[in-house]
Amino acid sequence: MCGIAGVYSTTPLNSSVFERGEQVLNSMQHRGPNHKAYFKDTHTILCHTRLAIIDTNESANQPFSDASGRYLIVFNGEIFNFRELRNSLTDIGITFSTQSDTEVLLNLYISEGSNCLSKLNGFFSFCIYDTQHNSLFAATDRYGVKPFYYTFQNNHFVFSSELKALEI
């Protein structure tokens, strides 16, 4: 069980919002004791606490970015068919630096956009941030197995694996 959280805005975030990143991570530490980190830029904060299962190497820690640094993902869950998806992506020339389902999911999204959801077999919640277009894509599995709470606060989209992280 991992923990994800974040804040997204189409306008620049103020400094008080950035201070929340560390508080949110600490409130979710029990969800992922192996690693915790967050990404922030002027419009977005992405937080992740990790319980390492599939690829325990540090290179698979999150927030995880593609090779270009344009896309970042925070992901909670498991993609059961990630090996098959990885083979399909490799066949079209995509290379991988980890053995993680996170990297496969991110590259599938980069390749297919929101259509990637129809190919996923598993349980998940995730957000992908495009730094170039300042856009956020969020999704959960069809059955909502992995929690994904969200709200709009002060014109910001705020999300988390836990309700208490939204209250900080």
Rosetta silent file (secondary structure, phi, psi, omega in degrees, C-alpha in Angstrom):
SEQUENCE: MCGIAGVYSTTPLNSSVFERGEQVLNSMQHRGPNHKAYFKDTHTILCHTRLAIIDTNESANQPFSDASGRYLIVFNGEIFNFRELRNSLTDIGITFSTQSDTEVLLNLYISEGSNCLSKLNGFFSFCIYDTQHNSLFAATDRYGVKPFYYTFQNNHFVFSSELKALEI
SCORE:     score description
SCORE:     0.000 S_00000001
   1 L     0.000  120.373  175.324    0.000    0.000    0.000 S_00000001
   2 L  -104.133  173.989  174.848    1.490    3.315   -1.078 S_00000001
   3 E  -128.414  135.602  175.326    0.218    6.805   -0.478 S_00000001
   4 E  -125.710  151.642  176.963   -0.261    9.538   -3.047 S_00000001
   5 E  -162.811  163.274  176.654   -1.297   13.146   -2.617 S_00000001
   6 E   178.265  172.198  176.452   -0.962   16.451   -4.351 S_00000001
   7 E  -134.197  137.039  178.610   -2.141   19.899   -5.213 S_00000001
   8 E  -135.399  139.862  177.307   -2.617   21.225   -8.724 S_00000001
   9 L  -146.806  146.475  175.794   -3.520   24.697   -9.932 S_00000001
  10 L   -79.256  -13.971  175.646   -3.571   26.432  -13.287 S_00000001
  11 L  -110.900  158.480 -178.779   -2.245   29.523  -11.495 S_00000001
  12 L   -58.317  139.918  177.725    0.958   29.667   -9.435 S_00000001
  13 L   -80.168  150.358  176.964    0.705   28.228   -5.926 S_00000001
  14 L   -90.699  168.205 -172.689    1.598   30.380   -2.948 S_00000001
  15 H   -62.633  -30.389 -179.631    4.274   29.490   -0.404 S_00000001
  16 H   -65.277  -30.553  177.672    1.796   28.298    2.260 S_00000001
  17 H   -69.243  -40.099 -179.997    0.663   25.520   -0.081 S_00000001
  18 H   -63.167  -32.023  179.115    4.259   24.349   -0.563 S_00000001
  19 L   -64.669  -21.412 -178.850    4.681   24.021    3.191 S_00000001
  20 H   -71.755  -24.599 -175.579    1.966   21.362    3.149 S_00000001
  21 H   -52.940  -50.451 -179.132    4.083   18.891    1.142 S_00000001
  22 H   -67.698  -38.138  178.423    6.169   17.696    4.067 S_00000001
  23 H   -63.336  -42.737  179.787    3.147   17.601    6.395 S_00000001
  24 H   -63.801  -45.246  178.351    1.188   15.485    3.931 S_00000001
  25 H   -58.151  -45.781 -179.228    4.089   13.057    3.515 S_00000001
  26 H   -64.667  -34.628 -179.386    4.438   12.659    7.259 S_00000001
  27 H   -70.653  -19.705 -178.246    0.698   12.052    7.685 S_00000001
  28 L  -109.993    9.434 -175.248    0.861    9.163    5.182 S_00000001
  29 H   -54.085  -35.048 -179.293    4.174    7.595    6.261 S_00000001
  30 H   -65.628  -18.295 -179.992    2.396    4.449    7.487 S_00000001
  31 H   -80.257  -19.162 -177.849    1.187    3.787    3.926 S_00000001
  32 L  -159.876   90.129 -174.671    4.716    3.427    2.568 S_00000001
  33 E   -79.144   -8.176 -173.841    7.655    3.034    4.896 S_00000001
  34 L   -81.767  -26.481 -178.427   10.297    2.350    2.199 S_00000001
  35 E  -167.583  147.269  172.021   10.575    5.852    0.715 S_00000001
  36 E  -142.797  140.159 -179.416    8.910    9.232    0.788 S_00000001
  37 E  -163.439  163.811  173.023    9.397   12.191   -1.499 S_00000001
  38 E  -144.371  155.762  176.294    7.624   14.992   -3.246 S_00000001
  39 E  -112.012  142.919  173.243    7.938   17.049   -6.395 S_00000001
  40 E  -145.933  142.653  168.459    6.992   20.690   -6.567 S_00000001
  41 L  -139.000 -166.669 -173.009    6.980   23.412   -9.148 S_00000001
  42 L   -66.411  -21.014 -175.868    5.041   26.659   -9.423 S_00000001
  43 L  -115.505  -11.683 -167.521    1.723   24.904  -10.193 S_00000001
  44 E  -146.174  145.347  166.481    1.938   21.443   -8.658 S_00000001
  45 E  -126.694  129.647  175.081    2.924   19.360   -5.669 S_00000001
  46 E  -123.518  121.686 -177.305    3.042   15.562   -6.040 S_00000001
  47 E  -114.412  146.382  179.026    3.659   13.498   -2.884 S_00000001
  48 E  -149.327  132.976  168.013    4.373    9.780   -2.583 S_00000001
  49 E  -114.847  134.479 -168.568    5.073    7.317    0.209 S_00000001
  50 E  -115.899  131.989  164.686    6.265    3.957   -1.063 S_00000001
  51 L  -107.194  103.908 -173.543    5.820    0.377   -0.042 S_00000001
  52 L   -75.162  122.228 -179.334    8.254   -1.276   -2.469 S_00000001
  53 L  -126.205  -61.197 -173.472    6.896   -4.539   -3.875 S_00000001
  54 L   -75.278  -56.402  177.794    7.491   -5.132   -7.607 S_00000001
  55 L  -120.597  105.830 -174.955   10.785   -3.292   -8.179 S_00000001
  56 L   -84.113   -0.344  179.757   12.468   -2.561   -4.855 S_00000001
  57 L   -67.770  145.170  178.913   15.345   -0.657   -6.473 S_00000001
  58 H   -59.984  -25.486 -178.716   15.665    3.036   -5.584 S_00000001
  59 H   -66.079  -14.565  178.584   15.467    3.926   -9.280 S_00000001
  60 H   -96.987    5.895  178.153   11.755    3.077   -9.139 S_00000001
  61 L   -61.767  156.823 -179.117   11.011    5.560   -6.344 S_00000001
  62 L  -121.578  161.241   -2.350    8.297    8.123   -6.892 S_00000001
  63 L   -55.977  138.560 -175.030    7.405   10.722   -7.926 S_00000001
  64 E  -109.627  136.478  179.101    8.772    9.050  -11.029 S_00000001
  65 E  -117.712  156.029  174.699    9.583   10.923  -14.229 S_00000001
  66 L   -72.363  174.650 -175.679   10.077    9.840  -17.801 S_00000001
  67 L   -59.905  -31.815 -178.192   13.529   10.136  -19.374 S_00000001
  68 L   -81.010  -18.417 -175.444   12.818   13.654  -20.634 S_00000001
  69 L    82.595    0.677 -178.931   11.563   14.910  -17.272 S_00000001
  70 L   -72.479  -41.178 -175.450    8.397   16.213  -18.905 S_00000001
  71 E  -109.257  139.119  175.054    6.002   13.748  -17.261 S_00000001
  72 E  -129.358  146.076 -179.111    5.819   12.782  -13.584 S_00000001
  73 E  -131.474  143.423  162.830    3.650   10.152  -11.946 S_00000001
  74 E  -120.924  132.576 -167.851    2.541    9.239   -8.447 S_00000001
  75 E  -140.992  135.660  174.936    0.951    5.791   -8.398 S_00000001
  76 E  -128.106  119.969  177.540   -0.686    3.545   -5.818 S_00000001
  77 E   141.388 -158.858  179.399   -1.611    0.026   -6.852 S_00000001
  78 E  -149.584  132.159  175.569   -0.535   -2.785   -9.086 S_00000001
  79 E  -100.490  107.721 -174.460   -0.863   -3.323  -12.831 S_00000001
  80 L   -65.044  -34.827 -176.915   -1.202   -7.098  -13.248 S_00000001
  81 L   -99.157   27.628 -176.009   -0.525   -7.088  -16.995 S_00000001
  82 H   -65.450  -29.905  179.610    2.427   -4.693  -16.885 S_00000001
  83 H   -66.423  -42.235  177.586    4.846   -7.241  -18.375 S_00000001
  84 H   -65.517  -42.174  178.563    2.686   -7.673  -21.480 S_00000001
  85 H   -64.421  -39.593  178.094    2.232   -3.900  -21.747 S_00000001
  86 H   -60.693  -44.673  178.554    5.979   -3.435  -21.322 S_00000001
  87 H   -60.970  -41.924  178.389    6.650   -5.883  -24.188 S_00000001
  88 H   -62.930  -41.332  179.533    4.215   -3.985  -26.437 S_00000001
  89 H   -70.211  -37.239  176.584    5.891   -0.684  -25.605 S_00000001
  90 H   -62.475  -38.393  179.162    9.351   -2.167  -26.156 S_00000001
  91 H   -61.456  -25.868  178.814    8.176   -3.360  -29.579 S_00000001
  92 L   -99.556   12.828  170.949    7.505    0.272  -30.577 S_00000001
  93 L    99.641    6.145  179.191   10.937    1.417  -29.412 S_00000001
  94 L   -83.388  133.121  178.275   10.397    2.508  -25.815 S_00000001
  95 L  -106.755  154.788 -175.906   13.242    1.650  -23.456 S_00000001
  96 L  -123.259  147.246  178.758   12.942    1.181  -19.702 S_00000001
  97 L  -108.136   -7.671  179.216   15.291    1.961  -16.829 S_00000001
  98 L  -132.934  177.875  173.459   13.414   -0.020  -14.136 S_00000001
  99 L  -106.718   18.068 -171.346   11.413   -3.216  -13.757 S_00000001
 100 L   -87.756  149.350  172.738    8.461   -1.318  -12.234 S_00000001
 101 H   -70.767  -22.212  177.102    4.837   -1.237  -13.274 S_00000001
 102 H   -61.929  -47.131 -179.318    4.986    2.506  -12.535 S_00000001
 103 H   -65.732  -37.198  176.997    7.355    3.133  -15.429 S_00000001
 104 H   -63.862  -46.704  179.461    5.222    0.976  -17.731 S_00000001
 105 H   -58.844  -46.685  179.954    2.085    2.888  -16.728 S_00000001
 106 H   -61.049  -45.664 -179.848    3.753    6.254  -17.323 S_00000001
 107 H   -68.986  -32.518  175.204    5.064    5.237  -20.751 S_00000001
 108 H   -64.124  -42.604  176.963    1.711    3.749  -21.700 S_00000001
 109 H   -63.128  -44.522  179.913    0.069    7.073  -20.857 S_00000001
 110 H   -60.110  -38.959 -178.577    2.703    9.003  -22.842 S_00000001
 111 H   -75.282  -38.045 -169.941    2.105    6.706  -25.817 S_00000001
 112 H  -122.919   -1.526 -178.114   -1.699    6.479  -25.680 S_00000001
 113 H    62.318 -148.135 -177.338   -3.035    9.269  -23.480 S_00000001
 114 H   -64.026  -16.954  176.418   -6.255    8.513  -21.620 S_00000001
 115 H   -63.777  -15.096  179.306   -6.813    5.503  -23.884 S_00000001
 116 H   -59.795  -29.409 -175.922   -4.248    3.729  -21.710 S_00000001
 117 H   -59.787  -35.270 -178.248   -6.996    3.049  -19.160 S_00000001
 118 H   -69.947  -14.429 -178.608   -8.719    0.502  -21.392 S_00000001
 119 H   -97.929   -8.252 -173.592   -5.520   -1.596  -21.460 S_00000001
 120 L   -86.744  132.061  173.467   -4.916   -1.720  -17.716 S_00000001
 121 L  -119.627  110.544 -178.487   -5.680   -4.821  -15.682 S_00000001
 122 E   162.257 -166.622  174.888   -5.211   -4.159  -12.005 S_00000001
 123 E  -126.574  135.964 -169.792   -6.156   -1.909   -9.144 S_00000001
 124 E  -167.405  159.253  160.228   -4.792    1.595   -8.984 S_00000001
 125 E  -142.167  140.610 -178.568   -5.062    5.285   -8.447 S_00000001
 126 E  -157.907  161.156  171.805   -2.560    7.638  -10.047 S_00000001
 127 E  -135.054  138.371  177.453   -1.872   11.154  -11.253 S_00000001
 128 E  -122.617  127.326 -179.755    0.375   12.166  -14.109 S_00000001
 129 E  -107.768  128.983  175.789    1.605   15.733  -14.428 S_00000001
 130 E  -100.079  106.400 -175.758    2.738   17.151  -17.774 S_00000001
 131 L   -68.514  -27.665 -178.438    5.217   19.903  -16.924 S_00000001
 132 L   -73.275  -41.700 -178.349    5.266   21.236  -20.485 S_00000001
 133 L  -100.394    2.577 -177.207    1.492   21.748  -20.770 S_00000001
 134 L    46.790   57.817  179.885    0.854   22.294  -17.052 S_00000001
 135 E  -133.086  153.798 -178.633   -1.856   19.633  -17.042 S_00000001
 136 E  -126.265  135.188  175.449   -2.790   16.832  -14.679 S_00000001
 137 E  -119.328  124.217 -179.444   -4.392   13.484  -15.527 S_00000001
 138 E  -124.931  145.322 -179.549   -5.853   11.467  -12.656 S_00000001
 139 E  -155.140  156.153  171.875   -7.513    8.048  -12.709 S_00000001
 140 E  -131.379  163.118  177.480   -8.619    5.154  -10.550 S_00000001
 141 L   -67.425  165.578 -174.011   -9.473    1.587  -11.400 S_00000001
 142 L   -59.673  -28.809 -174.871  -13.068    0.746  -12.347 S_00000001
 143 L  -101.442   -4.202  178.894  -13.928   -0.622   -8.905 S_00000001
 144 L    67.163   34.041 -178.274  -12.193    2.012   -6.804 S_00000001
 145 L   -62.111  -46.698  178.662  -10.043   -0.524   -4.965 S_00000001
 146 L   -90.212  128.680 -174.934   -7.297    2.014   -4.294 S_00000001
 147 L   -66.289  143.954  176.360   -8.581    5.099   -2.497 S_00000001
 148 L  -149.863   99.252  178.284   -8.550    8.453   -4.255 S_00000001
 149 E   -99.469  144.092  177.955  -10.114   11.365   -2.427 S_00000001
 150 E  -149.989  158.879  178.665  -10.218   14.803   -3.968 S_00000001
 151 E  -155.927  168.268  171.648  -11.633   18.239   -3.437 S_00000001
 152 E  -111.582  121.463  179.885  -11.338   21.765   -4.730 S_00000001
 153 E  -129.219  124.327  178.167   -9.892   24.184   -2.172 S_00000001
 154 L    50.352   45.059  179.991   -9.106   27.823   -2.939 S_00000001
 155 L    64.736   22.169  176.781   -9.253   27.100   -6.692 S_00000001
 156 E  -116.595  141.288  171.342   -6.814   24.195   -6.311 S_00000001
 157 E   -86.411  120.883 -176.743   -7.455   20.548   -7.112 S_00000001
 158 E  -120.536  132.364 -178.157   -6.298   18.616   -4.041 S_00000001
 159 E  -137.732  158.985  179.427   -6.098   14.806   -3.940 S_00000001
 160 E  -167.690  159.684  172.197   -4.919   12.086   -1.606 S_00000001
 161 L   -76.020  -16.335 -177.333   -5.071    8.418   -0.693 S_00000001
 162 L  -134.843  141.956  178.385   -6.366    9.472    2.711 S_00000001
 163 H   -61.244  -39.467 -175.727   -8.935   11.996    3.867 S_00000001
 164 H   -63.019  -27.071  177.884   -6.739   13.268    6.683 S_00000001
 165 H   -70.018  -24.758  177.267   -4.098   14.391    4.190 S_00000001
 166 H   -74.751  -21.208 -175.193   -6.699   16.672    2.598 S_00000001
 167 L   -87.095  -10.853 -176.290   -7.292   18.386    5.938 S_00000001
 168 L   -72.131    0.000    0.000   -3.708   19.488    6.500 S_00000001
